[in-house]
XYZ file of C-alpha atoms in Angstrom:
682
model
C 25.055 -7.461 -3.268
C 22.624 -5.684 -4.013
C 21.064 -2.898 -2.382
C 17.296 -2.019 -3.855
C 15.083 -2.446 -7.271
C 15.107 -0.540 -9.828
C 11.420 0.461 -11.279
C 10.446 -2.108 -13.225
C 8.909 -2.157 -16.840
C 5.685 -3.146 -17.037
C 4.445 -3.897 -20.012
C 5.120 -7.838 -19.831
C 8.996 -7.499 -21.531
C 12.003 -8.692 -18.920
C 13.731 -6.206 -17.583
C 17.402 -6.295 -18.733
C 20.418 -7.027 -16.681
C 21.668 -4.543 -16.719
C 19.248 -2.076 -14.840
C 17.803 -4.615 -12.512
C 19.456 -4.075 -9.730
C 21.276 -1.407 -8.234
C 24.534 -2.916 -6.094
C 25.988 -0.865 -3.046
C 28.304 -0.361 -1.031
C 29.762 -3.969 0.052
C 29.375 -4.259 3.763
C 31.470 -7.536 4.814
C 34.129 -5.513 6.791
C 32.049 -3.801 9.252
C 31.042 -4.394 12.598
C 27.960 -5.230 12.728
C 28.627 -7.376 9.661
C 30.561 -9.549 11.847
C 28.516 -9.612 14.941
C 25.434 -10.957 11.852
C 28.188 -13.852 11.006
C 28.641 -14.710 13.929
C 25.413 -15.021 14.166
C 25.175 -16.883 11.758
C 27.811 -19.002 13.064
C 26.395 -18.862 16.115
C 22.954 -20.124 15.128
C 24.322 -23.445 12.792
C 26.152 -24.750 16.730
C 22.577 -25.065 18.687
C 21.165 -26.734 15.353
C 23.917 -29.191 16.012
C 23.429 -29.300 19.641
C 20.313 -29.344 19.891
C 20.443 -32.723 16.743
C 22.454 -33.832 19.620
C 20.731 -34.071 22.444
C 17.504 -35.255 21.053
C 19.753 -38.214 19.775
C 20.992 -38.796 22.871
C 17.334 -37.980 25.124
C 16.196 -40.799 21.674
C 18.752 -43.781 23.432
C 18.185 -42.753 26.817
C 14.479 -42.862 26.498
C 14.699 -46.476 24.133
C 17.418 -48.324 25.956
C 17.363 -50.514 29.238
C 21.146 -50.540 29.773
C 22.085 -49.068 33.199
C 25.746 -48.720 31.675
C 24.428 -47.456 28.346
C 21.759 -45.560 30.341
C 24.941 -43.747 32.177
C 27.406 -42.549 28.744
C 24.489 -41.145 27.822
C 23.352 -38.727 30.742
C 26.941 -38.035 30.912
C 27.164 -37.273 26.393
C 23.665 -35.507 27.577
C 24.747 -33.854 30.272
C 28.225 -32.085 28.086
C 25.837 -30.971 25.151
C 23.337 -29.088 27.577
C 26.655 -27.519 29.504
C 27.360 -26.419 25.766
C 24.122 -25.466 24.602
C 24.001 -22.874 27.797
C 27.184 -21.326 26.228
C 26.655 -20.997 22.984
C 22.930 -19.381 23.768
C 24.797 -16.950 26.409
C 27.463 -16.256 23.375
C 24.076 -15.601 21.001
C 22.494 -13.301 24.532
C 26.568 -11.041 24.212
C 26.008 -10.253 20.997
C 22.379 -9.523 20.784
C 23.663 -6.784 23.710
C 26.694 -5.332 21.555
C 24.912 -2.241 20.982
C 27.897 -0.347 21.235
C 28.575 -1.887 17.580
C 25.099 -0.417 15.941
C 25.429 3.473 18.158
C 26.509 6.489 16.813
C 30.599 7.796 17.092
C 29.790 10.291 18.691
C 27.498 9.034 21.664
C 29.683 9.096 24.365
C 27.222 11.243 26.877
C 23.778 9.652 25.089
C 22.698 5.384 27.272
C 22.748 3.157 24.057
C 20.387 2.739 22.533
C 18.642 -1.460 22.151
C 18.307 -2.331 18.295
C 16.694 -5.811 17.228
C 19.456 -7.993 15.048
C 18.726 -10.061 12.329
C 17.243 -13.165 12.177
C 19.272 -15.634 9.967
C 18.352 -18.197 7.115
C 18.903 -21.522 4.865
C 20.107 -20.954 1.663
C 16.259 -21.930 -0.542
C 16.371 -23.351 -3.867
C 13.512 -21.777 -5.846
C 15.015 -23.193 -9.501
C 13.732 -27.230 -9.776
C 9.715 -26.119 -7.746
C 9.611 -23.541 -9.949
C 11.106 -24.598 -13.535
C 8.226 -27.887 -12.544
C 5.721 -25.455 -11.912
C 5.649 -23.538 -15.027
C 6.049 -26.639 -17.285
C 3.127 -28.370 -15.740
C 0.914 -25.163 -14.249
C 1.790 -22.446 -17.376
C 2.026 -25.205 -19.776
C 6.015 -22.986 -20.550
C 9.305 -24.008 -21.471
C 11.205 -23.466 -18.123
C 14.366 -22.905 -18.772
C 13.448 -18.958 -20.545
C 13.097 -17.820 -16.987
C 16.824 -18.868 -15.815
C 17.395 -15.306 -15.586
C 14.391 -14.752 -13.231
C 15.503 -17.422 -10.914
C 18.399 -15.874 -11.611
C 17.371 -12.523 -10.085
C 15.234 -14.033 -7.351
C 17.667 -15.529 -6.372
C 20.514 -12.865 -5.756
C 17.455 -10.478 -4.378
C 17.082 -13.632 -1.665
C 20.231 -13.881 -0.458
C 21.495 -9.678 -0.995
C 18.615 -9.136 1.560
C 19.584 -11.373 4.154
C 22.829 -8.223 4.911
C 20.687 -5.180 3.765
C 23.218 -2.277 3.871
C 21.844 0.022 7.448
C 20.447 2.647 5.580
C 17.380 3.122 3.321
C 18.365 1.512 0.444
C 17.923 -1.277 2.806
C 14.881 -0.706 4.080
C 13.545 -0.351 0.039
C 15.397 -3.807 -0.521
C 13.095 -5.896 2.473
C 9.977 -4.228 1.515
C 11.471 -4.969 -2.738
C 11.807 -8.185 -1.548
C 8.376 -9.119 0.817
C 6.719 -7.175 -1.859
C 8.079 -10.231 -4.120
C 6.786 -12.746 -1.502
C 3.575 -11.463 -3.084
C 3.648 -11.400 -6.477
C 6.003 -15.797 -6.007
C 2.913 -16.533 -3.159
C 0.183 -16.327 -6.151
C 2.118 -17.729 -9.496
C 3.366 -20.892 -7.087
C 1.766 -20.966 -3.426
C -1.495 -22.634 -4.020
C -2.874 -23.310 -0.989
C -3.359 -27.336 -1.439
C -0.908 -28.026 -2.052
C 3.411 -28.643 -1.154
C 5.173 -26.971 -3.255
C 8.829 -28.678 -1.720
C 9.735 -25.540 -0.506
C 11.545 -25.310 2.319
C 11.592 -21.984 4.380
C 14.877 -22.406 7.529
C 14.639 -19.522 9.388
C 16.429 -19.151 13.436
C 15.187 -17.444 16.247
C 16.915 -13.832 16.681
C 16.839 -14.887 20.659
C 17.295 -18.261 21.479
C 19.150 -19.565 17.609
C 16.766 -22.677 17.554
C 15.629 -23.157 13.806
C 12.058 -23.210 12.620
C 11.362 -24.962 9.641
C 8.237 -25.078 7.737
C 7.583 -25.393 3.544
C 4.923 -21.801 4.042
C 5.708 -19.170 2.398
C 4.006 -17.013 5.320
C 7.503 -17.556 7.934
C 9.374 -16.130 4.957
C 6.956 -13.004 4.488
C 6.351 -12.876 8.610
C 10.382 -12.881 9.358
C 11.341 -10.324 6.170
C 8.707 -7.965 7.855
C 10.948 -8.798 11.459
C 14.135 -7.782 9.921
C 12.907 -4.255 8.843
C 11.581 -3.663 11.820
C 14.831 -4.823 12.714
C 17.027 -3.014 10.077
C 15.589 0.527 11.368
C 16.028 0.289 15.008
C 19.590 -0.355 13.971
C 19.467 2.622 11.376
C 17.621 4.668 14.673
C 20.576 3.863 17.324
C 23.468 4.781 14.203
C 22.158 8.296 14.354
C 23.392 11.241 15.130
C 21.162 12.062 19.392
C 24.402 14.784 19.903
C 21.908 16.509 16.865
C 18.158 17.888 16.884
C 17.532 16.110 13.010
C 19.506 12.851 14.721
C 17.634 12.463 17.428
C 14.129 13.480 15.852
C 14.686 11.109 12.566
C 16.123 8.281 15.756
C 12.204 9.212 16.892
C 10.545 8.647 13.577
C 12.612 5.601 12.942
C 11.936 3.460 16.606
C 8.076 4.323 15.763
C 8.131 2.617 12.462
C 9.746 -0.365 13.947
C 7.204 -0.343 16.200
C 3.804 0.133 13.193
C 6.237 -2.524 11.547
C 6.312 -5.259 14.424
C 2.183 -4.614 14.700
C 1.397 -5.128 11.071
C 3.255 -7.965 11.928
C 1.648 -9.067 14.584
C -2.121 -8.450 13.055
C -1.352 -10.510 10.194
C 0.758 -13.072 10.884
C -1.226 -14.017 14.171
C 0.417 -18.419 14.541
C 3.684 -17.677 13.968
C 5.979 -20.998 14.677
C 9.323 -18.977 15.792
C 8.456 -17.727 19.180
C 9.753 -14.237 18.772
C 7.384 -13.395 16.641
C 5.000 -14.260 19.130
C 2.661 -11.986 19.733
C 3.305 -11.912 23.445
C 7.448 -11.366 22.741
C 5.866 -8.969 19.722
C 3.086 -7.021 22.100
C 6.401 -6.924 24.560
C 9.078 -5.281 21.708
C 7.165 -2.474 20.808
C 6.079 -1.514 23.880
C 10.364 -1.030 24.508
C 10.709 0.343 21.275
C 8.498 2.710 22.428
C 9.792 3.582 25.377
C 13.295 4.477 23.032
C 11.284 6.527 20.801
C 10.180 8.023 24.117
C 13.502 8.556 25.761
C 15.228 10.031 22.916
C 12.388 12.328 22.755
C 13.177 13.492 26.613
C 16.710 14.477 24.842
C 15.924 16.535 21.929
C 14.224 18.002 24.955
C 16.729 18.762 27.002
C 19.667 19.227 24.222
C 19.615 22.645 23.748
C 19.856 23.185 27.683
C 16.795 23.873 30.087
C 15.322 27.392 30.551
C 15.409 28.801 34.061
C 11.433 28.167 34.814
C 9.108 27.891 36.853
C 7.155 25.384 34.844
C 9.485 24.854 32.253
C 11.943 22.961 35.125
C 8.445 21.526 36.248
C 7.308 20.065 33.026
C 10.770 18.541 32.324
C 11.069 16.522 35.612
C 7.668 14.923 34.893
C 8.474 14.402 30.923
C 11.478 12.134 32.738
C 8.759 10.789 35.187
C 7.636 9.567 31.726
C 10.476 8.080 30.307
C 10.978 5.831 33.940
C 8.205 5.062 33.812
C 7.328 3.258 30.151
C 10.752 2.495 31.263
C 9.681 0.626 34.144
C 5.945 -1.381 32.350
C 8.508 -2.939 29.423
C 11.065 -4.370 32.384
C 7.145 -5.279 33.811
C 6.702 -7.220 30.897
C 9.664 -8.570 29.948
C 9.916 -11.045 33.467
C 6.843 -12.564 32.621
C 7.229 -15.779 32.043
C 7.458 -17.135 29.020
C 9.146 -13.998 27.391
C 11.721 -14.104 30.772
C 12.773 -17.193 30.086
C 13.187 -15.848 25.543
C 14.303 -12.324 26.417
C 18.213 -11.569 27.030
C 19.100 -11.623 30.907
C 20.930 -8.423 29.608
C 17.503 -6.374 28.364
C 16.235 -6.889 31.729
C 18.782 -5.235 33.052
C 19.527 -2.389 30.427
C 15.874 -1.580 31.318
C 16.329 -1.790 34.514
C 18.611 0.557 34.356
C 16.638 2.781 32.561
C 14.213 3.048 34.207
C 15.972 4.411 37.912
C 18.305 7.691 36.223
C 15.737 8.707 35.010
C 13.585 8.574 37.998
C 17.082 10.177 39.560
C 16.353 12.314 36.587
C 13.380 12.966 37.828
C 14.012 14.446 41.387
C 17.410 15.615 40.872
C 15.361 18.122 38.543
C 12.342 18.878 41.310
C 15.054 19.563 43.888
C 16.506 21.990 41.564
C 13.480 24.006 41.227
C 13.231 24.086 44.532
C 16.057 25.153 46.836
C 17.461 26.952 43.402
C 14.918 28.665 42.082
C 14.032 32.603 43.873
C 10.206 33.742 42.701
C 10.044 36.620 40.646
C 7.274 39.424 41.326
C 6.812 38.793 37.855
C 5.400 35.459 38.872
C 2.248 34.373 38.019
C 2.304 32.743 42.052
C -1.410 31.264 40.676
C 0.251 29.189 37.457
C 2.855 27.949 39.804
C 1.143 26.799 43.352
C -1.425 25.236 40.950
C 2.195 22.921 38.779
C 2.628 22.840 42.346
C -0.958 21.014 43.448
C -0.045 19.199 39.854
C 2.836 17.708 40.442
C 2.346 14.878 42.919
C 0.123 13.384 44.070
C -0.695 14.061 47.825
C 1.323 16.177 48.660
C 3.660 15.525 52.072
C 2.234 15.358 55.409
C 1.132 18.862 56.593
C 2.401 20.064 53.693
C 0.259 22.686 51.021
C 0.847 23.866 47.440
C 1.011 27.077 48.711
C 3.009 26.178 52.079
C 5.883 25.472 49.691
C 5.345 28.076 46.750
C 6.184 30.509 50.095
C 8.675 29.277 52.907
C 11.863 28.726 52.184
C 12.894 26.387 54.397
C 9.524 24.130 53.382
C 11.540 24.090 50.408
C 15.235 23.496 50.835
C 14.246 20.756 53.226
C 11.205 19.243 50.627
C 14.426 19.576 47.252
C 17.055 17.958 49.613
C 14.477 14.994 50.666
C 14.407 14.987 46.347
C 18.450 14.819 46.169
C 18.492 12.229 47.938
C 16.321 9.843 46.449
C 17.821 10.446 43.034
C 21.069 8.769 44.940
C 19.414 6.190 45.781
C 18.769 5.552 42.585
C 21.079 6.846 41.554
C 23.249 4.348 43.546
C 19.999 1.113 42.425
C 20.986 1.690 38.715
C 24.791 1.840 39.127
C 23.805 -1.584 41.026
C 21.791 -3.000 38.731
C 24.569 -2.697 35.746
C 27.568 -3.867 37.654
C 25.352 -7.323 38.206
C 25.800 -7.402 35.023
C 28.978 -9.034 32.953
C 27.086 -7.559 30.015
C 27.043 -4.300 30.587
C 30.290 -3.960 32.850
C 32.310 -4.595 30.299
C 30.016 -0.553 27.847
C 32.151 1.823 29.203
C 29.810 4.336 27.581
C 27.294 3.503 30.594
C 29.074 3.182 32.976
C 30.744 6.767 32.117
C 27.438 8.264 32.202
C 25.734 7.011 35.183
C 28.590 7.288 36.941
C 28.483 10.958 35.702
C 25.163 11.385 37.426
C 25.356 10.428 40.614
C 28.357 12.498 40.837
C 26.221 15.629 40.235
C 24.401 14.329 42.742
C 26.270 13.910 44.982
C 27.934 17.099 44.519
C 24.429 19.164 44.509
C 23.573 17.480 47.365
C 26.327 18.846 50.025
C 26.212 21.853 48.072
C 23.914 21.740 50.870
C 24.375 19.787 53.818
C 24.272 20.583 56.790
C 25.379 18.791 60.379
C 21.636 18.633 61.419
C 19.573 17.100 57.764
C 19.275 13.821 59.964
C 16.993 15.307 61.999
C 15.080 16.389 59.002
C 12.967 12.754 58.073
C 11.198 14.712 55.510
C 10.136 11.694 53.060
C 10.543 13.026 49.156
C 6.496 11.811 48.009
C 6.076 10.311 44.423
C 5.750 12.540 40.641
C 3.054 12.400 38.502
C 4.674 11.448 35.180
C 3.144 13.791 32.400
C 3.681 14.199 28.707
C 3.022 15.478 25.831
C 4.781 13.663 23.201
C 1.868 11.079 21.968
C 3.411 7.755 21.424
C 2.638 6.068 18.101
C 3.050 3.381 15.790
C 4.009 5.105 11.875
C 1.985 2.086 10.562
C 5.016 1.053 7.402
C 4.059 1.885 3.799
C 5.446 -1.455 2.058
C 3.457 -0.175 -0.899
C 5.846 2.803 -1.152
C 8.124 0.387 -3.121
C 7.056 -0.475 -6.510
C 8.721 -3.283 -7.230
C 8.454 -5.604 -10.501
C 7.569 -9.061 -10.932
C 9.835 -10.916 -11.554
C 7.246 -13.348 -13.515
C 5.482 -11.200 -15.362
C 6.267 -12.962 -18.875
C 3.873 -15.202 -17.285
C 0.522 -12.948 -17.425
C -0.745 -10.127 -15.962
C -1.231 -11.487 -12.471
C -5.319 -11.429 -11.687
C -5.525 -13.666 -15.001
C -2.302 -16.263 -14.833
C -2.095 -17.084 -11.486
C -2.132 -20.109 -8.806
C -6.191 -19.737 -9.068
C -6.979 -21.076 -12.604
C -5.421 -23.645 -14.020
C -4.749 -23.492 -18.116
C -4.706 -25.265 -20.926
C -1.544 -26.187 -22.472
C -1.083 -23.572 -25.007
C -2.294 -24.458 -28.416
C -1.837 -22.987 -32.109
C -4.944 -21.779 -34.621
C -5.534 -21.073 -37.795
C -7.938 -18.408 -37.463
C -9.094 -17.055 -41.848
C -11.088 -14.526 -42.869
C -13.622 -14.976 -44.470
C -15.920 -11.619 -47.017
C -13.081 -9.784 -44.874
C -14.314 -11.082 -41.053
C -13.193 -13.559 -38.871
C -16.155 -14.921 -36.808
C -15.390 -13.074 -33.325
C -15.336 -10.216 -30.457
C -13.050 -9.780 -28.450
C -13.507 -8.244 -24.691
C -10.986 -7.690 -22.361
C -7.660 -6.536 -21.868
C -4.017 -7.689 -20.959
C -5.041 -11.036 -22.747
C -7.736 -10.678 -25.551
C -10.768 -12.850 -24.707
C -12.835 -14.280 -28.039
C -16.248 -14.714 -27.356
C -19.121 -15.032 -29.644
C -17.823 -17.405 -32.079
C -19.563 -18.322 -35.151
C -19.433 -22.007 -35.153
C -19.436 -21.730 -38.037
C -16.377 -19.891 -38.959
C -13.543 -21.491 -40.452
C -11.247 -19.990 -36.617
C -14.185 -22.428 -34.870
C -13.979 -25.236 -37.989
C -9.528 -24.898 -36.312
C -10.111 -25.404 -33.248
C -11.066 -21.768 -31.741
C -13.913 -22.354 -29.045
C -15.873 -19.346 -27.157
C -13.924 -18.285 -24.721
C -9.911 -18.711 -25.020
C -7.437 -16.862 -24.353
C -5.529 -15.343 -26.964
C -1.171 -15.533 -25.877
C -0.054 -14.577 -28.841
C -0.476 -13.545 -32.408
C 2.715 -15.043 -35.468
C 4.955 -15.849 -32.722
C 4.219 -12.275 -30.491
C 3.770 -12.651 -26.923
C 0.157 -10.374 -26.349
C -0.381 -11.442 -23.079
C -0.195 -7.841 -21.613
C -1.347 -6.151 -24.798
C -5.148 -4.671 -25.333
C -8.019 -5.264 -27.278
C -7.152 -2.636 -29.485
C -3.705 -3.759 -29.756
C -4.422 -7.159 -30.148
C -6.859 -5.751 -33.767
C -4.223 -4.411 -35.069
C -1.941 -7.184 -34.869
C -4.566 -9.204 -36.844
C -4.671 -6.811 -38.593
C -2.020 -5.207 -39.350
C -0.324 -8.985 -40.930
C -2.270 -8.741 -44.487
C -2.353 -12.138 -44.338
C -6.263 -14.048 -44.862
C -4.690 -16.906 -42.668
C -2.882 -16.005 -39.429
C -1.392 -18.517 -36.359
C -2.424 -17.841 -32.535
C -2.190 -19.448 -29.281
C -4.932 -19.789 -27.846
C -5.554 -21.064 -23.551
C -8.328 -22.388 -22.464
C -9.397 -22.389 -18.520
C -10.037 -26.120 -17.521
C -12.059 -25.750 -14.902
C -14.288 -23.701 -15.982
C -16.853 -26.236 -17.375
C -18.425 -26.473 -14.052
C -19.217 -23.083 -12.841
C -20.933 -22.656 -15.841
C -23.182 -25.827 -15.323
C -23.685 -24.770 -11.359
C -25.164 -21.039 -13.212
C -27.016 -22.480 -15.620
C -29.111 -24.348 -13.139
C -30.828 -23.131 -10.328
C -33.940 -24.482 -7.917
C -36.304 -21.964 -5.808
C -39.215 -23.614 -3.724
C -39.488 -26.904 -5.346
C -39.663 -25.422 -8.322
C -38.055 -25.950 -11.447
C -36.030 -22.992 -13.165
C -34.373 -23.950 -16.904
C -31.076 -20.752 -18.323
C -30.589 -20.060 -22.057
C -26.946 -21.312 -21.431
C -26.411 -18.554 -24.423
C -28.984 -16.626 -23.043
C -26.672 -16.340 -19.715
C -23.430 -16.096 -21.608
C -24.519 -12.779 -23.414
C -25.869 -11.481 -19.814
C -22.962 -12.492 -18.541
C -21.660 -9.691 -21.234
C -23.665 -7.558 -21.699
C -21.759 -4.535 -19.413
C -18.412 -5.648 -20.965
C -15.645 -3.418 -23.509
C -15.797 -5.794 -26.457
C -14.486 -5.040 -29.233
C -15.539 -6.608 -33.016
C -13.193 -8.420 -35.046
C -15.421 -7.768 -38.113
C -18.838 -6.559 -39.480
C -21.258 -10.282 -38.518
C -24.254 -10.532 -37.885
C -25.875 -10.569 -34.284
C -25.225 -13.264 -31.915
C -28.212 -13.783 -31.422
C -29.885 -13.625 -34.428
C -27.384 -16.003 -36.321
C -28.726 -18.373 -33.592
C -31.842 -18.584 -34.280
C -30.769 -19.002 -37.178
C -28.937 -22.263 -37.126
C -31.077 -23.585 -33.979
C -30.868 -26.931 -35.705
C -27.416 -27.634 -35.406
C -27.741 -25.185 -31.233
C -28.184 -26.474 -28.860
C -29.111 -23.247 -26.608
C -31.023 -24.430 -23.803
C -31.076 -26.823 -21.338
C -33.888 -28.886 -19.068
C -33.215 -30.299 -16.347
C -35.812 -33.246 -14.818
C -38.509 -31.724 -12.296
C -39.496 -33.838 -9.850
C -43.411 -34.888 -8.667
C -44.354 -35.534 -5.406
C -44.924 -39.210 -5.208
C -45.205 -39.884 -8.694
C -41.029 -40.639 -10.037
C -41.285 -40.889 -13.951
C -38.459 -41.713 -14.105
C -35.531 -43.271 -12.712
C -32.559 -41.788 -15.771
C -30.798 -38.594 -13.659
C -29.685 -35.582 -16.926
C -25.847 -36.286 -16.674
C -24.191 -33.304 -19.116
C -21.639 -35.452 -21.935
C -18.673 -36.793 -21.119
C -16.715 -35.562 -23.573
C -18.662 -32.283 -23.805
C -15.914 -29.108 -22.625
C -16.168 -26.240 -21.936
C -16.345 -23.400 -23.829
C -18.174 -26.380 -26.880
C -21.713 -26.639 -24.040
C -22.883 -23.005 -26.086
C -23.880 -24.862 -28.818
């Protein structure tokens, strides 16, 4: 299995097969991989069931025979039942959170990871070979290794390792897709390559010939892999919790980038509404890990510190309740796993119970000292509630031990009720009932609150009808998304031998490479070179031997004496031309096919009904006057020989003007059909 790409050579040479890929340890036998294989199998079964249902529905609409209709309805009922069973099985896989958790996390509530999207195999070979031959006019058989590497890379992305190497692998393929889009996917043409990806929640397949679906799905899988790494972190250590917080923030950042960049994804798991909910859920889990880090080493027995922890727990409960509200909105409710929404609701109640428990501990057990800052404590009590309990003030609560105890027992009672609600919600879902870690944690915290309440319970407590007010949430944690650093992984363009992407892309159309034998005349080749990678022929003397052999103005040199020079600079090509020591040198050149139209549009304009004419020769030189050029030989200036040979070189084209009310001629000026891009200058 491929884990990551090594940094490649950018000199235009092919990468060796031995060192292009870095091989990683196979994860075929891990629990996570088995889950992913089960997901792929379920997706195939769901696809088959959906096709059967579509066929049955079509037959039901087409037939009028009552007997056939009864048989079809019976078959349709069976297919729908089977489809519902498959979707429930997929939901069970989505909530298999214990597989992704760290092995030592027996005292932490499980986090919810995202599952990787599954895809079908894609064969790029035929379409890419045809396009290389048609568009780039190169022998497609020479790119067999590149095509094989591309297929291996995509296959490896289906089962990335659950670590930083797996993230780099997916990011490398995402960057590679950018190269492929610019080289092989014209915006106005269908390449005949169909990308199929399955919805992560429902298993419904989506197929499109658009590479944007592939890019969006890879981004989703990067975020999903981040969540799996975050759940795997050891939450019994401070470093593990910090790493978990960071990875969930990164996952949220990737999903937010996906939401803003790909706005019309056909798969519902990548719709703006679903992505918005997932981002909120991941940030809530990051906040949960931050709270666990806060209480990891114990809570200092200090009045304001205890209140700070209580309000932090209230914030964790609040953000989970917001996620639960989003999950229960249509149409998210129909697509998100039911066990997810129950888990979020359980967490909201659990942390609400912790909030009331910590406040109860402060009010019942904390003893005021003479060294305490009473003003600070009174202010903290006042900011703890939206509205104070009836008949009480912050000062009364602080000074009156009996009132503090009564209010503390009210919070304990509320904490017990919230714990019981969390346990009840978890038992309503069959999937959560089977997660032993969750059930043990909820039961342990519930028993702790009951024990605390029993220690202060009296026989006449039923006479104290004090109700615990809601606690104001407050946090110092900023739940911010971390934008994806996709460019930090340096991926090498697999098809860089085609030439620099800025020139050799789907945006340009080229003529087939043609061989030209250039000959020195008095030590001169008769043209200048400009640009780098590749170099371009400019200021060509139309009377020199090179022009006679077929070299044209604006041609790009792609090889010299059979040696590729698409990635070479001007000085390197000059060295190649002069280094042969031969008077006659064979080069290969190509021409831009659609430059004629743009040049004609550039050469003449009309402004306010007045005719303007331009010299094509002067215009071409003016465009290049700031461009770095290097002379192939010492030669007279371009303008000098242009005037000397004005009989042979057409330097000015005048367009006809229309005289108002009196047309001079019916003849419309047009360029000769045989006029090529470069010969238009001469």
